[in-house]
PDB file of C-alpha atoms in Angstrom:
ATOM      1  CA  UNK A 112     193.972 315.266 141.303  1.00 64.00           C
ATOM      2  CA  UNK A 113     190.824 316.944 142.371  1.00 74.00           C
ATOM      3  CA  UNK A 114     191.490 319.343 139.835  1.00 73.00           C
ATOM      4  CA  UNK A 115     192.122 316.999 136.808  1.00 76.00           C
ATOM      5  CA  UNK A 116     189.010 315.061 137.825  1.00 80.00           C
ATOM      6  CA  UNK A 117     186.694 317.762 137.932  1.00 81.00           C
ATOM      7  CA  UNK A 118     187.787 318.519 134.825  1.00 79.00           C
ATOM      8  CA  UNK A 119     187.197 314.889 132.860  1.00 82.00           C
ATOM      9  CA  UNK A 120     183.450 315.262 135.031  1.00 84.00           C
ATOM     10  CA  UNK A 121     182.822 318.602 133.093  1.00 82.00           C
ATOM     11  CA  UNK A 122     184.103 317.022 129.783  1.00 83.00           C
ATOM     12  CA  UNK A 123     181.798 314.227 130.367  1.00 85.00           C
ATOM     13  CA  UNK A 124     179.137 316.847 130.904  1.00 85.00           C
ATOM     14  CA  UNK A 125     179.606 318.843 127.837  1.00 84.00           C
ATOM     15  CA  UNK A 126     179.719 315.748 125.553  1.00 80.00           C
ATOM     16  CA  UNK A 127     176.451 314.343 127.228  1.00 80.00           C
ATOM     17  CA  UNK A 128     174.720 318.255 126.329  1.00 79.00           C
ATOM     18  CA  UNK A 129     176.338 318.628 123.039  1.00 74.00           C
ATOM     19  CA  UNK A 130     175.708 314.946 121.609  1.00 74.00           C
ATOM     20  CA  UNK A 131     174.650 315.080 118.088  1.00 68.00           C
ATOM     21  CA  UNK A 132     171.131 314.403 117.720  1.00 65.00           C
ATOM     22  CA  UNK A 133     169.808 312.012 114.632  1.00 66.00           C
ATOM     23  CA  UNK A 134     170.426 312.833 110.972  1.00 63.00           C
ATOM     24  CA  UNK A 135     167.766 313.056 108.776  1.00 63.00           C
ATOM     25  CA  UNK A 136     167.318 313.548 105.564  1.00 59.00           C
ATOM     26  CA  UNK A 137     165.152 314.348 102.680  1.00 58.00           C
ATOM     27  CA  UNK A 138     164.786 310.608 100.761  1.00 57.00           C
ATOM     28  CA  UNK A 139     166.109 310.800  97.222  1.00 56.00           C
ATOM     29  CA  UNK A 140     166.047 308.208  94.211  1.00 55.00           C
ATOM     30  CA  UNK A 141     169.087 306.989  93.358  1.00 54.00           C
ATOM     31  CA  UNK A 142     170.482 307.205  90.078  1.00 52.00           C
ATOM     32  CA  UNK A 143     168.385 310.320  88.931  1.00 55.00           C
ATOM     33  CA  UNK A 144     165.189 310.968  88.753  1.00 64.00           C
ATOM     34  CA  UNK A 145     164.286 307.545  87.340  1.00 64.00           C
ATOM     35  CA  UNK A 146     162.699 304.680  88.601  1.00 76.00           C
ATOM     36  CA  UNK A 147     163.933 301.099  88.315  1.00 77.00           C
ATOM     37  CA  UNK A 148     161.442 300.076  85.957  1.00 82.00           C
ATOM     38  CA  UNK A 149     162.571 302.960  83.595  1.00 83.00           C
ATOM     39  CA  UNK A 150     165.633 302.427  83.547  1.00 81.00           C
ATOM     40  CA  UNK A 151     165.356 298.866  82.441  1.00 85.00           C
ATOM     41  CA  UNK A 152     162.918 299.893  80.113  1.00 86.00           C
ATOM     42  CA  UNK A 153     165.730 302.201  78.631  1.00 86.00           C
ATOM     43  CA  UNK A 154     168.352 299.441  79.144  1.00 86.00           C
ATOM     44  CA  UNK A 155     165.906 297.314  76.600  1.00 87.00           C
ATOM     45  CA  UNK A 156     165.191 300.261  74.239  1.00 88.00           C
ATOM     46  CA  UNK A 157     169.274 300.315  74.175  1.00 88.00           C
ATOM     47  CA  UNK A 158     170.144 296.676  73.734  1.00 88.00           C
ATOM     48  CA  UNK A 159     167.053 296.818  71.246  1.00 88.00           C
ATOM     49  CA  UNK A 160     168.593 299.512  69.189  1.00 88.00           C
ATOM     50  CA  UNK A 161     171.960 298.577  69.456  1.00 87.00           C
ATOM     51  CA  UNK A 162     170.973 294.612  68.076  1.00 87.00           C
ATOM     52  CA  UNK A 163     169.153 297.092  65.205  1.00 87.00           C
ATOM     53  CA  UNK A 164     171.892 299.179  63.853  1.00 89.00           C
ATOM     54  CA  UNK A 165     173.634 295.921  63.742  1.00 89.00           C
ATOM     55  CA  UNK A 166     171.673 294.457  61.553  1.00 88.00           C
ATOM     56  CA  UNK A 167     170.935 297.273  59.460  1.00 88.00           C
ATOM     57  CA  UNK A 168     174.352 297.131  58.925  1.00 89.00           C
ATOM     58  CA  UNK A 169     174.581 293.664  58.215  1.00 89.00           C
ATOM     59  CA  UNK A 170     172.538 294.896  55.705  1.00 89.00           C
ATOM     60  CA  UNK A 171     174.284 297.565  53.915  1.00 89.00           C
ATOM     61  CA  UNK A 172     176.621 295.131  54.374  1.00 89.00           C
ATOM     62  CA  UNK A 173     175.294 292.275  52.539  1.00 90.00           C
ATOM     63  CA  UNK A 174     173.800 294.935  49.844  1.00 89.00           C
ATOM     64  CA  UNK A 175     176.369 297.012  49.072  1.00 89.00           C
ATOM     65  CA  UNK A 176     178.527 293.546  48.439  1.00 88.00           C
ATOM     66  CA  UNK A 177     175.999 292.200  46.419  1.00 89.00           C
ATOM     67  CA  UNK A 178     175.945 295.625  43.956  1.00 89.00           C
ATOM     68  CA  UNK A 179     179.382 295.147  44.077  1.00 89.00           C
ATOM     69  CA  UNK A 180     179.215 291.494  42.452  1.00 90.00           C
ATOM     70  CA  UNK A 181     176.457 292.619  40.286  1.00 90.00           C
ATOM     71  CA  UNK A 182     178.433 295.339  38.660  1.00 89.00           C
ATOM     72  CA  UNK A 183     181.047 293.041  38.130  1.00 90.00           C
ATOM     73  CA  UNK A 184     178.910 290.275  36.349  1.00 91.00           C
ATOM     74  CA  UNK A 185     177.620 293.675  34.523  1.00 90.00           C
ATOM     75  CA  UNK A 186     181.135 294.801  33.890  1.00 89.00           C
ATOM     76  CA  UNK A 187     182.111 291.046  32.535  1.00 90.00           C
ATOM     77  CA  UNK A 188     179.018 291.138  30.437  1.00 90.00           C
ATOM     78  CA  UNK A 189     180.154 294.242  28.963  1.00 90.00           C
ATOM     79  CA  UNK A 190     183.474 292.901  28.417  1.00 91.00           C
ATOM     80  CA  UNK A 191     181.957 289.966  26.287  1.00 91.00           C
ATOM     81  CA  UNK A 192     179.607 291.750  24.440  1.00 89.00           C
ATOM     82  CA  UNK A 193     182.346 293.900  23.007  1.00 90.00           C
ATOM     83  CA  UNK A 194     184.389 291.060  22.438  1.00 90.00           C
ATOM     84  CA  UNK A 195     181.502 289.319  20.307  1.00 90.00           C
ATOM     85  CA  UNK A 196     181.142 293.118  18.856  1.00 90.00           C
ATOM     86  CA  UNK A 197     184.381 293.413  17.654  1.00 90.00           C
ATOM     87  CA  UNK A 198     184.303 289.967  16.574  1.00 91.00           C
ATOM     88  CA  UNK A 199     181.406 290.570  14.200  1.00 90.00           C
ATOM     89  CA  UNK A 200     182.997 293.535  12.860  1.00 91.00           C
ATOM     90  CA  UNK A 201     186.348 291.222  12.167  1.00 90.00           C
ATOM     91  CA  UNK A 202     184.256 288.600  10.525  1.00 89.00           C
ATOM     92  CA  UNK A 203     182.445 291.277   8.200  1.00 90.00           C
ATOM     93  CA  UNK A 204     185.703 292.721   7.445  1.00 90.00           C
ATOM     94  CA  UNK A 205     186.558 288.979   6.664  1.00 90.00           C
ATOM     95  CA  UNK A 206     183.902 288.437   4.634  1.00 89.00           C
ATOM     96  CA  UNK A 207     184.327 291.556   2.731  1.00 89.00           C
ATOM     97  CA  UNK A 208     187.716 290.939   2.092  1.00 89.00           C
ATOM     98  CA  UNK A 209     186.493 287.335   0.752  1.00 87.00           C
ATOM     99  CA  UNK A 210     184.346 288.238  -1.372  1.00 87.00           C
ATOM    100  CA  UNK A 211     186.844 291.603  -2.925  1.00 87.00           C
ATOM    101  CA  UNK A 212     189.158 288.656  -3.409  1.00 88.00           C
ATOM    102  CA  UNK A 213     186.119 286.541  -5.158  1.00 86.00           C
ATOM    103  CA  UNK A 214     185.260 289.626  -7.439  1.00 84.00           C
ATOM    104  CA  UNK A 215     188.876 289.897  -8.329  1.00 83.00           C
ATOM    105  CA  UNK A 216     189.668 286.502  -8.522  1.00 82.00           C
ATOM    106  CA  UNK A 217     186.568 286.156 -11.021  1.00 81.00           C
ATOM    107  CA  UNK A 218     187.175 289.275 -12.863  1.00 81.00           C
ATOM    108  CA  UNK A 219     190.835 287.854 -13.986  1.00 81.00           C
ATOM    109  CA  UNK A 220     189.364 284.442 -14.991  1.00 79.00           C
ATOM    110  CA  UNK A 221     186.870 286.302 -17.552  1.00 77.00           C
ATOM    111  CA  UNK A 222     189.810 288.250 -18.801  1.00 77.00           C
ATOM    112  CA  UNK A 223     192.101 285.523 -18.827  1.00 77.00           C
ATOM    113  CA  UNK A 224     189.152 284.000 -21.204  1.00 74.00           C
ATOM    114  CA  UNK A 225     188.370 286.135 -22.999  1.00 72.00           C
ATOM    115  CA  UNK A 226     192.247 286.141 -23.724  1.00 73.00           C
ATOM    116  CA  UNK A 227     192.090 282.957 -24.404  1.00 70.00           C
ATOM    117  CA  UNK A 228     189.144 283.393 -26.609  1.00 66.00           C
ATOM    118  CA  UNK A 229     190.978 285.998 -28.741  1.00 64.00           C
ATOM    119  CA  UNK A 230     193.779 284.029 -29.497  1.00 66.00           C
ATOM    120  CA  UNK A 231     192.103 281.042 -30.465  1.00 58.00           C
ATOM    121  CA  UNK A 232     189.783 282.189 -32.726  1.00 51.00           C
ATOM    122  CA  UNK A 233     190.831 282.315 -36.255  1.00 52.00           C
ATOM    123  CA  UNK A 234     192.264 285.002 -38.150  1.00 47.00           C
ATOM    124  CA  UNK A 235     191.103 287.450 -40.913  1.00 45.00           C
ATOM    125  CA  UNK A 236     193.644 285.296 -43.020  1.00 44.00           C
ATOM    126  CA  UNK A 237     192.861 282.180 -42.753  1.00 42.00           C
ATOM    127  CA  UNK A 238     191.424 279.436 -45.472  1.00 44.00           C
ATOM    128  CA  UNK A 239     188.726 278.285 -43.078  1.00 45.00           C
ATOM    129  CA  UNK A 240     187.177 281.397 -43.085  1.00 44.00           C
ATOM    130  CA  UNK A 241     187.048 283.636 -45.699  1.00 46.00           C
ATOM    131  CA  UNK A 242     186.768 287.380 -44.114  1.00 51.00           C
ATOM    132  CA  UNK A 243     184.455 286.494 -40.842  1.00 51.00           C
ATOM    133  CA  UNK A 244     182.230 289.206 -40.218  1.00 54.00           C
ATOM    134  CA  UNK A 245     182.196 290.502 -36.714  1.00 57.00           C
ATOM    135  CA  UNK A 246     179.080 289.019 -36.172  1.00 58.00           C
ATOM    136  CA  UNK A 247     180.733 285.374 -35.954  1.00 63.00           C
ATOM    137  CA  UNK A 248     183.026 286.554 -34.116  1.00 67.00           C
ATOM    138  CA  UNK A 249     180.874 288.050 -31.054  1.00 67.00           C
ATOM    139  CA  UNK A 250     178.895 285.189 -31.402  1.00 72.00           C
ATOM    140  CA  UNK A 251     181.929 282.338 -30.966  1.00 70.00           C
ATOM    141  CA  UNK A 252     183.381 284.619 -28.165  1.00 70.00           C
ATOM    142  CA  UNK A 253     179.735 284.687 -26.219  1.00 71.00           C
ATOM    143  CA  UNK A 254     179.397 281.167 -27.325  1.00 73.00           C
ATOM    144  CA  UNK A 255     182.989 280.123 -25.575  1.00 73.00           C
ATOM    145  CA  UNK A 256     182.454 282.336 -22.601  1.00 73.00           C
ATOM    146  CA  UNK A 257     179.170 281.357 -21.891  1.00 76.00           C
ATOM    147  CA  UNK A 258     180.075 277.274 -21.963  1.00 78.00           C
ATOM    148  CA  UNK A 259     183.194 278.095 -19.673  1.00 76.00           C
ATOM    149  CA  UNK A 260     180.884 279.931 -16.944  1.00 77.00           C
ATOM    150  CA  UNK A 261     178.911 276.665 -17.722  1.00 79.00           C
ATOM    151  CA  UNK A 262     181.639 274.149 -16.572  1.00 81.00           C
ATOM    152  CA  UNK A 263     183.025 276.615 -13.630  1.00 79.00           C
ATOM    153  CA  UNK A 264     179.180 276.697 -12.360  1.00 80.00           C
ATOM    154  CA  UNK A 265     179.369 272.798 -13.028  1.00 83.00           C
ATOM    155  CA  UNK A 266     182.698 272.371 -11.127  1.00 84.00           C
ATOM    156  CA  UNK A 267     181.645 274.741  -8.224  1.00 83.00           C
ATOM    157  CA  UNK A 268     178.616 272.374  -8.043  1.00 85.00           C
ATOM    158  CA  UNK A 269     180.159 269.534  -7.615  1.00 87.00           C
ATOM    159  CA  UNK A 270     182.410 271.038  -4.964  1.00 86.00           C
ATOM    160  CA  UNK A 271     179.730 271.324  -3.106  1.00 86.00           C
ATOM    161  CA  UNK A 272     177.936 267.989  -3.494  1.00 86.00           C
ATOM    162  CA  UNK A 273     181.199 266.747  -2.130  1.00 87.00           C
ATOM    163  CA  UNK A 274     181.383 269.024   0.831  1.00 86.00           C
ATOM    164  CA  UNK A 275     177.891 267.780   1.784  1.00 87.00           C
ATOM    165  CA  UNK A 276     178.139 264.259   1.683  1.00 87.00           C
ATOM    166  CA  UNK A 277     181.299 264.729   3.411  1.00 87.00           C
ATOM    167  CA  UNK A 278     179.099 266.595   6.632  1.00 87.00           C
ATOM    168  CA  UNK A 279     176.703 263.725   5.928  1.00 87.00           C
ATOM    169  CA  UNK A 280     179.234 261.468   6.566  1.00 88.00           C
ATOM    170  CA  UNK A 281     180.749 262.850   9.412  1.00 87.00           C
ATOM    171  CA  UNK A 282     177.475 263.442  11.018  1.00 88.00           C
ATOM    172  CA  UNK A 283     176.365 259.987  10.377  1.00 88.00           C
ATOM    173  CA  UNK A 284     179.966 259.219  12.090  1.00 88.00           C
ATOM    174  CA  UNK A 285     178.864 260.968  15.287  1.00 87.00           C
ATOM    175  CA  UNK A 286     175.472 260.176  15.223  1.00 88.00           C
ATOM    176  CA  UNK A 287     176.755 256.475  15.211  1.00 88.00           C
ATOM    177  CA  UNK A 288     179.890 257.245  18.069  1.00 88.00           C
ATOM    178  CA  UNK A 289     176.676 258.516  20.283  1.00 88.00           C
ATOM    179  CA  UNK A 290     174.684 255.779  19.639  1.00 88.00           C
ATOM    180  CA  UNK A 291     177.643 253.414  20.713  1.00 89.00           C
ATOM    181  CA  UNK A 292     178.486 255.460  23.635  1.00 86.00           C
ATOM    182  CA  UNK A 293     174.628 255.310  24.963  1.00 87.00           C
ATOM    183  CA  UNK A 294     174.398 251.824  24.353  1.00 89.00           C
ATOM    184  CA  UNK A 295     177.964 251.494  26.759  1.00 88.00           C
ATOM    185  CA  UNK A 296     176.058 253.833  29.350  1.00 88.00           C
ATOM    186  CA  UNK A 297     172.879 251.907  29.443  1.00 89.00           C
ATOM    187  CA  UNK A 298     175.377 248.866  29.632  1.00 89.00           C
ATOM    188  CA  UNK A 299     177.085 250.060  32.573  1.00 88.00           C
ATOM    189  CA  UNK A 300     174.022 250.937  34.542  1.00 87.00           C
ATOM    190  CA  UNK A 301     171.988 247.738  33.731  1.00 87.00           C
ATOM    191  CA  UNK A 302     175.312 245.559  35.122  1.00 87.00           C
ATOM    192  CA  UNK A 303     175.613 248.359  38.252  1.00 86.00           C
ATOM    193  CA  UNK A 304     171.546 247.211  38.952  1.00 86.00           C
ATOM    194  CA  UNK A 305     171.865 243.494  38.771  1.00 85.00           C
ATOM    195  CA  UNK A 306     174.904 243.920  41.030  1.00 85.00           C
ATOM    196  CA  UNK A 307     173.793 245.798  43.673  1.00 83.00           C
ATOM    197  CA  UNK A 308     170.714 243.099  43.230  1.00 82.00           C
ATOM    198  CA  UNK A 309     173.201 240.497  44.052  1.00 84.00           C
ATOM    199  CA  UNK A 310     174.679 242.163  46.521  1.00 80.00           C
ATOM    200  CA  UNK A 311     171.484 243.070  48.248  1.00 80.00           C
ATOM    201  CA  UNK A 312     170.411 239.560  47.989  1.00 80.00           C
ATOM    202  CA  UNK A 313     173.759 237.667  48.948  1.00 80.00           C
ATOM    203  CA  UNK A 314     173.343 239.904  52.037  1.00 79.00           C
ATOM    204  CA  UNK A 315     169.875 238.830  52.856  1.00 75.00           C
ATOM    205  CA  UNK A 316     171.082 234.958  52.222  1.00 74.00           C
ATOM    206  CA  UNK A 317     174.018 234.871  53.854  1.00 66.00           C
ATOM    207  CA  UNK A 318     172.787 235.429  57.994  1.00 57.00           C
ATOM    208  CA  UNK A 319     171.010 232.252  57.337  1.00 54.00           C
ATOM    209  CA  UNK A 320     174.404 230.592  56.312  1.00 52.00           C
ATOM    210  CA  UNK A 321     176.248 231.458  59.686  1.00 49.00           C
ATOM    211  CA  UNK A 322     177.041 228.382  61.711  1.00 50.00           C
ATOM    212  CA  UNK A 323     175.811 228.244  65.764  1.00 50.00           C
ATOM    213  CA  UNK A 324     177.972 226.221  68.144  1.00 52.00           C
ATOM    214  CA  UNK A 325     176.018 223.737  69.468  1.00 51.00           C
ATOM    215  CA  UNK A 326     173.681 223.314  67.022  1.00 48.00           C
ATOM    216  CA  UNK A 327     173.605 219.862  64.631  1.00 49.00           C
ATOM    217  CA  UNK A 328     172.264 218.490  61.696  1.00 43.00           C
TER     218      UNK A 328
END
């Protein structure tokens, strides 16, 4: 027991001589070699360029759709001035055609005159005239032609007199259907006013009208 006992006292005594003395050390920032104003400092710089590459690409965002719709609108533009292009060219091509048709149509009439010209006039034969010089001839056949351009000018004249008094009269038609539908319109609104005046005024009237308990006379 003596033995075991000395032994725990020179334990003791070992530990009490070899006890670890204080640590110390060197102080050290944390987190680098940056303070703690820095670092917000960078935080902000961070949030501040993150909130601006967001909105610059909001912005590409919003600009590249709006070159996108303007190419379209350019692209339907294009599309209706071709179809107004190639709707002139039909109309030419109409009125080409019309007027080939015109020519043609007027070239048989003069031949179908001057057929009509030749057959009518008299002949070398004849006891009305005795042996009609060529002259006479020319001169009856310019003579007919000229009074039948005369009526056809005539005719095609009054064609047209009767075309325009027709647009006269329908324009006078819808001149008059506007006027009528106006007058309904002004109608309309002047009846809408005086109601709402009655209406505002049977409101202001009628509180006045409401009957109180208690009250006589």
């Amino acid at each position: 027991c003596s033995v075991a006992k000395k032994e725990l006292n020179d334990l003791e005594q070992w530990k009490k001589e070899h006890k670890p003395g204080p640590i110390t050390l060197v102080p050290q920032r944390l987190g680098g070699n940056e303070s703690e104003a820095q670092v917000r400092q960078n935080q902000q710089m961070n949030l501040m360029q993150s909130k601006y590459q967001k909105k610059h690409k909001r912005e590409e965002y919003v600009k590249a759709k709006k070159a996108a719709e303007e190419a379209e609108i350019r692209k339907k533009k294009a599309i209706q001035r071709e179809k107004a292009e190639r709707l002139e060219v039909k109309k030419r091509q109409e009125e080409m055609q019309r007027r080939e048709m015109l020519l043609e149509d007027q070239k048989y009439k003069t031949n179908e005159l001057l057929n009509r010209l030749d057959m009518g006039l008299p002949k070398s034969d004849s006891c009305q005239i005795a042996n009609p010089g060529p002259e006479s001839t020319a001169w009856k056949r310019s003579h007919a032609y000229k009074q039948a351009l005369r009526e056809d000018e005539n005719r095609r004249l009054e064609e047209m007199k009767q075309e325009q008094q027709r647009k006269a009269e329908l324009m006078e038609l819808k001149q008059k259907q506007e006027d009528e539908s106006r007058t309904r319109a002004l109608k309309n609104e002047q009846r809408r006013v005086n109601n709402a005046f009655l209406d505002r005024l049977q409101n202001k009237i009628q509180p006045n009208n409401i009957y109180h308990p208690g009250c006589t006379g």
